[in-house]
Structure formats: C-alpha cells, structure tokens
Short mmCIF file of C-alpha atoms in Angstrom, two decimals:
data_model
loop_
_atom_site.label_atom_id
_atom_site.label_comp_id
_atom_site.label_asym_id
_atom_site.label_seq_id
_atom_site.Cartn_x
_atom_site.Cartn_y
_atom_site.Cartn_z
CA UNK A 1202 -110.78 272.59 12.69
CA UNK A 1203 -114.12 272.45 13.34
CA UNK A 1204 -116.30 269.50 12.39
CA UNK A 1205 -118.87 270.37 8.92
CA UNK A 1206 -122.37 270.96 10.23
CA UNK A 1207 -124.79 268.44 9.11
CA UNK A 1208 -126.96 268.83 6.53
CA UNK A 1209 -130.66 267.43 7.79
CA UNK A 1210 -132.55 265.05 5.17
CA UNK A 1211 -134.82 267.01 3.01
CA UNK A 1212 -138.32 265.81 4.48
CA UNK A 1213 -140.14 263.51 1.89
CA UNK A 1214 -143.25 263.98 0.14
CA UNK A 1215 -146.03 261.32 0.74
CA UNK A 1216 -145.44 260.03 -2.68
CA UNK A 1217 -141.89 259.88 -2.33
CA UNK A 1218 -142.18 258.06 0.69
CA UNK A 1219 -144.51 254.99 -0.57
CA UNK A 1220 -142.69 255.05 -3.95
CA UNK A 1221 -138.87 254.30 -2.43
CA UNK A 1222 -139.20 253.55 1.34
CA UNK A 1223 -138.49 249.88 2.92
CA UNK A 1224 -142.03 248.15 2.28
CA UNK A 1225 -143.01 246.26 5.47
CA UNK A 1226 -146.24 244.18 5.76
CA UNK A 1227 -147.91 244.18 9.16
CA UNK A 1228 -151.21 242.06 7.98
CA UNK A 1229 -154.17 241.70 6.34
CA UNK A 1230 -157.02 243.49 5.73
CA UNK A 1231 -159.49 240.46 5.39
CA UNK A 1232 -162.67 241.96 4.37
CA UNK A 1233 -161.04 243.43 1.30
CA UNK A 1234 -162.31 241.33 -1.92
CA UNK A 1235 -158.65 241.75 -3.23
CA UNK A 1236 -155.41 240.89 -1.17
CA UNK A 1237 -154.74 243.97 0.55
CA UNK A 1238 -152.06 244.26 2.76
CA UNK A 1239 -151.38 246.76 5.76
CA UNK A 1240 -147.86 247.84 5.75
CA UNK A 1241 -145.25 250.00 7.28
CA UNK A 1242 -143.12 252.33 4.88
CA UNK A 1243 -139.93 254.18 6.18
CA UNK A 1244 -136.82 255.61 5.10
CA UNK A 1245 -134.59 258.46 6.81
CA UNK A 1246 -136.22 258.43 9.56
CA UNK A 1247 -139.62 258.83 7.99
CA UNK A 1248 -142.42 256.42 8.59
CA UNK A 1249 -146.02 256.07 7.59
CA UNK A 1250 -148.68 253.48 7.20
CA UNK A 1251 -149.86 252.07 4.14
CA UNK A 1252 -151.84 250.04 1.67
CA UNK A 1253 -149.98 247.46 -0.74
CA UNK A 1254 -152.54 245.57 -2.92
CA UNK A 1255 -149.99 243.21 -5.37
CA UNK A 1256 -151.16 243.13 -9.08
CA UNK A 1257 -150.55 238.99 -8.07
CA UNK A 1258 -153.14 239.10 -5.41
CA UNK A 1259 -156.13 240.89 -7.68
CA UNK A 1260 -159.33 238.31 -8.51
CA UNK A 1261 -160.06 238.16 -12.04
CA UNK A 1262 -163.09 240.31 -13.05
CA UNK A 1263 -165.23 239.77 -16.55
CA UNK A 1264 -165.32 242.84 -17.51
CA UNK A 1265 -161.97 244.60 -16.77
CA UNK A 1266 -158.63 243.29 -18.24
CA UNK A 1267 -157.27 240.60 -15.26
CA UNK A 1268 -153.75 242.55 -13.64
CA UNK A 1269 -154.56 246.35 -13.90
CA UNK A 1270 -156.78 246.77 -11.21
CA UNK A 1271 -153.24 248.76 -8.99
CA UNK A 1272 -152.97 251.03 -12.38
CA UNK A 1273 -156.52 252.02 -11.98
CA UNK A 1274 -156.15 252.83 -8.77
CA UNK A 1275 -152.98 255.19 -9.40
CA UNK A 1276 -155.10 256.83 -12.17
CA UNK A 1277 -157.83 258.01 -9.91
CA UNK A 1278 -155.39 259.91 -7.98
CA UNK A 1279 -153.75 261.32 -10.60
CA UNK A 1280 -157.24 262.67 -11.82
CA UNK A 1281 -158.30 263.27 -8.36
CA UNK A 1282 -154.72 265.40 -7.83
CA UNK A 1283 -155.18 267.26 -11.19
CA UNK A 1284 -158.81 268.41 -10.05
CA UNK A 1285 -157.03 270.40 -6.79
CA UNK A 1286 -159.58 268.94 -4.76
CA UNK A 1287 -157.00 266.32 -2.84
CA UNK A 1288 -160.28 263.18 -2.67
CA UNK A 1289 -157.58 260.05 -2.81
CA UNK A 1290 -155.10 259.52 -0.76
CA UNK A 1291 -151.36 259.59 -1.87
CA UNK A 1292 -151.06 256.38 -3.94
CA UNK A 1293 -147.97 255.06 -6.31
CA UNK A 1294 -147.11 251.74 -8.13
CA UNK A 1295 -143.68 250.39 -7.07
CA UNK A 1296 -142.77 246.81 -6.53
CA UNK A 1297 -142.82 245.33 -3.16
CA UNK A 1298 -142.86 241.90 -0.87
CA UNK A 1299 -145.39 240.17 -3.19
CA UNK A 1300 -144.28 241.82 -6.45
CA UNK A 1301 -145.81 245.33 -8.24
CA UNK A 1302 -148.85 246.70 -6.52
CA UNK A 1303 -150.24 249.72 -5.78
CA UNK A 1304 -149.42 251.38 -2.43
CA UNK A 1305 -151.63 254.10 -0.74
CA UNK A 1306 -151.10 256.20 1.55
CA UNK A 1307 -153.80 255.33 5.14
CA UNK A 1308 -156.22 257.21 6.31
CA UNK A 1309 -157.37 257.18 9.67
CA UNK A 1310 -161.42 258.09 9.43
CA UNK A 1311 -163.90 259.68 11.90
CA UNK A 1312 -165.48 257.32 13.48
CA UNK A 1313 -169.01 258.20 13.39
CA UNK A 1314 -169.42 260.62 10.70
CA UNK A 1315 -172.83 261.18 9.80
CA UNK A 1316 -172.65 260.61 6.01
CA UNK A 1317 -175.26 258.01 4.85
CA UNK A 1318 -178.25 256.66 6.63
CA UNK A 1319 -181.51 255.19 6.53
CA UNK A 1320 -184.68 256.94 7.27
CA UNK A 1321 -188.04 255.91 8.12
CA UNK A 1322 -189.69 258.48 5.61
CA UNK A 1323 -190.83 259.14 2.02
CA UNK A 1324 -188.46 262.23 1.99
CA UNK A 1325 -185.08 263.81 3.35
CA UNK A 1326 -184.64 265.91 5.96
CA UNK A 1327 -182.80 269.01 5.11
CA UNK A 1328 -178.92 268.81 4.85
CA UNK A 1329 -179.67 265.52 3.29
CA UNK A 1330 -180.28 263.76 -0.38
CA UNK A 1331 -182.38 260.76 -1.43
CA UNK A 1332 -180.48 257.57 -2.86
CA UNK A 1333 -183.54 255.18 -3.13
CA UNK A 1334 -185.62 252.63 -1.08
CA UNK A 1335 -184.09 249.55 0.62
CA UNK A 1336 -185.33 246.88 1.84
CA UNK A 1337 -184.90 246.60 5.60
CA UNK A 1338 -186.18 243.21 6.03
CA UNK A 1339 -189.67 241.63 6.92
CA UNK A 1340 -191.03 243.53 3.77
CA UNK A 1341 -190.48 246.93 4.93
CA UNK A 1342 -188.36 249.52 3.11
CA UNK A 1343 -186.32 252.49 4.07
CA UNK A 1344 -185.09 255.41 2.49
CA UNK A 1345 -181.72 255.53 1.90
CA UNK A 1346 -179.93 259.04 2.14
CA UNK A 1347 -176.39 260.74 1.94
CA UNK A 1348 -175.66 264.43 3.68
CA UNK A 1349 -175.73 267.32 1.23
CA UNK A 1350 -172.12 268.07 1.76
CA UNK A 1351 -170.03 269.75 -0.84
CA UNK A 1352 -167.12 267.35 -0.01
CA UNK A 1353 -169.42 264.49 -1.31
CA UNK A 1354 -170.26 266.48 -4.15
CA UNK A 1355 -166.81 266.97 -5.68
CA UNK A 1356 -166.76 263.16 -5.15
CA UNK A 1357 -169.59 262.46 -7.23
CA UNK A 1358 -167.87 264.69 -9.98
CA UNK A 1359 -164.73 262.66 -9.62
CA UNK A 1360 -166.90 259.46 -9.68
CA UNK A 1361 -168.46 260.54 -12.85
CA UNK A 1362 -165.19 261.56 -14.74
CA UNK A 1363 -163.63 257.80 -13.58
CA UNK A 1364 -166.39 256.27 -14.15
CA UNK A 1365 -166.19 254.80 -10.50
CA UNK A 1366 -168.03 251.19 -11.12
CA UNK A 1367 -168.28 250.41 -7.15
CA UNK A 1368 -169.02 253.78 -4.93
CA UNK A 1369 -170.14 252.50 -1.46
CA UNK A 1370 -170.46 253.83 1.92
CA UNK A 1371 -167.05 252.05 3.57
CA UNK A 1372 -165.14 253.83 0.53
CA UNK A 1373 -165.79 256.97 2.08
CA UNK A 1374 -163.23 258.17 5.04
CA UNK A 1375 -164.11 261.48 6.45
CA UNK A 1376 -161.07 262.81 8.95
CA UNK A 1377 -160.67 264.97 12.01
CA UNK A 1378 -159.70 267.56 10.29
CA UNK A 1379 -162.36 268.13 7.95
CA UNK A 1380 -161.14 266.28 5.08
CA UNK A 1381 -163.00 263.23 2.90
CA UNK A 1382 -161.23 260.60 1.62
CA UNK A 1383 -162.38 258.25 -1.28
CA UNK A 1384 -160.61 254.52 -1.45
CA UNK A 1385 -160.74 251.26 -3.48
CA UNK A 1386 -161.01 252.89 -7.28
CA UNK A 1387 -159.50 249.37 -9.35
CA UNK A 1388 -162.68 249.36 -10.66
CA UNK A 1389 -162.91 252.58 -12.94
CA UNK A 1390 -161.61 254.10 -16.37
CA UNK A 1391 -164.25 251.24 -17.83
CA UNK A 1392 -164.64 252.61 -21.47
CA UNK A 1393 -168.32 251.39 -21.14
CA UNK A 1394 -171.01 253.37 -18.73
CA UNK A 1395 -170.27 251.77 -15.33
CA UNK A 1396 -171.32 254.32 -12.74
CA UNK A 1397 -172.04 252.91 -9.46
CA UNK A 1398 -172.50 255.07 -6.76
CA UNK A 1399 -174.12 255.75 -3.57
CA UNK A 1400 -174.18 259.68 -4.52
CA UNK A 1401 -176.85 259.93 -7.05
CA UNK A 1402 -178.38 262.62 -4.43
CA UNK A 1403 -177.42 265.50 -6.83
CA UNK A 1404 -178.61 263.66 -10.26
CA UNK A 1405 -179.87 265.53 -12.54
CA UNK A 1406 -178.95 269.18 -11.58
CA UNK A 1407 -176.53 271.93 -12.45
CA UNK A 1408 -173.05 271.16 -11.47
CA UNK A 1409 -171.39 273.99 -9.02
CA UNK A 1410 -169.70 277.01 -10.90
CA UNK A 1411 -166.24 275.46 -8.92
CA UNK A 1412 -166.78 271.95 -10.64
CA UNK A 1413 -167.28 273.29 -14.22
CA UNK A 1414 -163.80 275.27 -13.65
CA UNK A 1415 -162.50 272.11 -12.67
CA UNK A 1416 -163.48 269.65 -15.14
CA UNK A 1417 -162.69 272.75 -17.82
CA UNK A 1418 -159.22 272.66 -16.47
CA UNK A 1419 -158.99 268.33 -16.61
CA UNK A 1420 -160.48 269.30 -20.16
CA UNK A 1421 -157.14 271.27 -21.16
CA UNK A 1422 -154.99 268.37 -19.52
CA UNK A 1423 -156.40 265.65 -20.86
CA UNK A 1424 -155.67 266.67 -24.62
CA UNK A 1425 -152.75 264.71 -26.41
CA UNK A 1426 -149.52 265.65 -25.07
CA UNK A 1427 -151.51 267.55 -22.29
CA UNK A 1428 -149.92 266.56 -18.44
CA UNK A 1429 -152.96 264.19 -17.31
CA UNK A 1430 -153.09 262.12 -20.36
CA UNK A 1431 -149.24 261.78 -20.29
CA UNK A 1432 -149.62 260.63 -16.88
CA UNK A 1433 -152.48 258.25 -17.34
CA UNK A 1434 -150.74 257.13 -20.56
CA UNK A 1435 -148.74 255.03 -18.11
CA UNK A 1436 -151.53 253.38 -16.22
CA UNK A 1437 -154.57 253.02 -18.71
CA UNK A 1438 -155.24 252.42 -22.14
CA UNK A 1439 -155.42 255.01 -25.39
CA UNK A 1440 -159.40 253.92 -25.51
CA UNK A 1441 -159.85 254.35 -21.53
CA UNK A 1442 -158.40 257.83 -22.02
CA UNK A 1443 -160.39 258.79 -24.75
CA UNK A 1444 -163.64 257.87 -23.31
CA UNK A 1445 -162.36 260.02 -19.68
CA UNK A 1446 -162.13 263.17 -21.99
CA UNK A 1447 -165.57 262.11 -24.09
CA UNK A 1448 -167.16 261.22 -20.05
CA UNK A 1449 -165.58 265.45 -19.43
CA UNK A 1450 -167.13 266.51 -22.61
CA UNK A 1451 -170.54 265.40 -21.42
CA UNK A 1452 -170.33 266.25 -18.09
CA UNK A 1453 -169.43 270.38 -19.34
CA UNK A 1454 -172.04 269.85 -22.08
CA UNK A 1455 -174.49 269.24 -20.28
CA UNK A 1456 -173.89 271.39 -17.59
CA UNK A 1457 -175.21 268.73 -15.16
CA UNK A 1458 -174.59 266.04 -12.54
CA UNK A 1459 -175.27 262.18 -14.55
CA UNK A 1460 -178.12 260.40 -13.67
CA UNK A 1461 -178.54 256.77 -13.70
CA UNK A 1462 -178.56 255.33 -17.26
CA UNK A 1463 -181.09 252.28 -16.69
CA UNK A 1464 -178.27 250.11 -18.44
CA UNK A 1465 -176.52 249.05 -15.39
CA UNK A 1466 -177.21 248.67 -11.56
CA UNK A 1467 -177.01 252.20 -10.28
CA UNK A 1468 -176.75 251.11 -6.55
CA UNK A 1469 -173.46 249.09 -5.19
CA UNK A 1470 -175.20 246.40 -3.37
CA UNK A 1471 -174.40 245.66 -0.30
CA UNK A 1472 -173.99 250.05 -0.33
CA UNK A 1473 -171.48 249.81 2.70
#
C-alpha cells in the first residue's frame, strides 16, 4: 500500500506571515526616533524580514494619545490597501519579544532614486515640482523640489486622507521594480489639521480623474458599518474616523489637492 502523497503548505500571504510566524529580532534600527527593531519572521518554511516597533518602546508625544502610535500605523495600510494603490507595506499588530507592536513587512529601496533634490534656481525643471526655499548654509538658499511622478502623487492623496503629520524624504522607498513605498505613519489619523509633507508640489490643483474614483470608493467604505471603518474601528478612535471621512469629503468637494493651511508647519524639518 502505497504511502499518501503529501499535501504541500498552502503558501502564506505577507500578512499572514508577520501576523503568526516565529518573531525573531536581529537589531536595531538606531536612527529611528521610536524603538524599532529589525527582525526575522518564519513559519513553514517561509521567511521574510521585518519591522517590530513595541507599543512599550514608543516616546510619548503631546499631541497624540501616548501607546497608539503601532495602531496608527496598521490604519494607514488599511486605508492605503482599500485605495488599490498598494503605498504601505504589509503591516499587522500581533504581540511579540517586547510585547504588542506593529510589524511591517521590509522594503528593500533603490538606492539612488531621483525623487527630491535641491536646485540652484528660482524654478523647476520639467518632470519636477517646487516644495519651497531652504537654507543651504552661509545665507544662501536653495530650492527644494520633488519629481512629478504619479506614484508620489497617489501618496500625497493618501497623505491628505491620513492626515500624515511627518512626510519626509527617508519615508519614501522607491524599488527595483517600479514600485514606491511610504513608511513610518504613527503619526496620522490626528482629528486636528496636521499635514506635513514634503509633497505640496501638486497644491492647489485638480486631483487626477483616478484619485477622485478612489477617494469616492474610501467614501462608500468609510460609512458606518461600511468595511474600512469596521476595520479602523479596531485601531483608531470614533472621532479619528469621523474626521478621515469629513478630511474625504473635502478632498471630493473640492475637487483639489490641499494646500498648506498656515496653522501648522507645512515642511517636516529636517525633510529627509
């Protein structure tokens, strides 16, 4: 009598992975203003790298409530996943080697992607958008630009419906393969006007026919019993959801990309 034939291991999802596999830390990513902790995650034969950031290991900020900087995180790719455009990595909330954190997927980025720079000139270039003057020192100033790429467009819509408080230049990982990547969202869901961002390029004009389809569609899932607000029910508060559909609302209203409200620093500082 022959011997059963093996059944192989159904092959994991990303999310699956970093939500039940063994949770191994490898270091410490040191320039990280929160403990965050590069890790190994396997199971079955399946292994990625990771980011674990422990609730324990989060500084206290004034204006957001101290221990929900991981759920914040998990919310922006929930929203991020419910847009279709894929701009955060794979990240879950489970309980690891320090306690409950949030764990994300890593990214290895293109070195040397041409994304941001700073140009000796009152005006872009084509294929590029103005951010603002810096200062460069000994007095002089610069003119700080982004590339007009639609990848970093969708962004900036994301950034505005999260209202991302801290959008700099090492949050963004382009990949080989054509991808962008935005990281490090515990600051966001603020119910107060926090936007932060190095992509204030497209301020001010029409949003893309292919964003207002999106944020229609997070408009129908962020209703009350509606998938997106069940899901974010988890992470964030009643009032931080409320003010994500009212922060939607505006954004199809007025048909446009935000621009900076005067009311807080528009610029991360230092941008990278």
């Amino acid at each position: 009598m022959s011997a059963p034939e093996r059944i192989p291991p159904r092959s994991m999802t990303s999310e699956e992975l970093l939500a039940t596999g063994e949770l191994t830390v490898r270091g410490r990513i040191r320039d990280a203003s929160n403990a965050a902790l590069y890790c190994t995650v396997s199971q079955d034969g399946q292994e990625a790298t990771c980011v674990y950031k422990p609730v324990a290991g989060e500084r206290p900020l004034w204006d957001f409530p101290d221990g929900t900087l991981a759920q914040r995180e998990v919310a922006a790719y929930e929203v991020s996943e419910a847009t279709g455009w894929g701009l955060v990595p794979p990240t879950v909330l489970r309980d690891g080697p320090y306690g409950e954190g949030m764990c994300q997927l890593w990214i290895e980025a293109l070195p040397d992607a041409e994304l941001l720079a700073l140009v000796d000139a009152e005006e872009p270039e084509p294929g590029w958008k103005a951010i603002g003057f810096a200062e460069v020192g000994d007095g002089k100033t610069a003119l700080l630009v982004h590339a007009d790429d639609e990848r970093l467009r969708r962004l900036a819509v994301l950034d505005a419906v999260i209202n991302n408080a801290d959008r700099k230049g090492g949050h963004l990982l382009p990949t080989g393969d054509g991808r962008l990547y935005g990281i490090d969202h515990g600051v966001t869901f603020n119910v107060d006007n926090k936007l932060r961002t190095l992509l204030w390029g497209w301020a001010g004009e029409p949003l893309t026919a292919e964003a207002v389809e999106v944020l229609q569609r997070l408009q129908t899932e962020l209703k009350d019993s509606g998938p997106l607000a069940e899901r974010l029910g988890a992470l964030i508060t009643d009032a931080e959801i409320d003010a994500t559909r009212a922060r939607v609302d505006v954004l199809l209203a007025g048909g446009t990309h935000p621009e900076p409200s005067g009311e807080w620093p528009a610029i991360p500082w230092p941008p990278v």
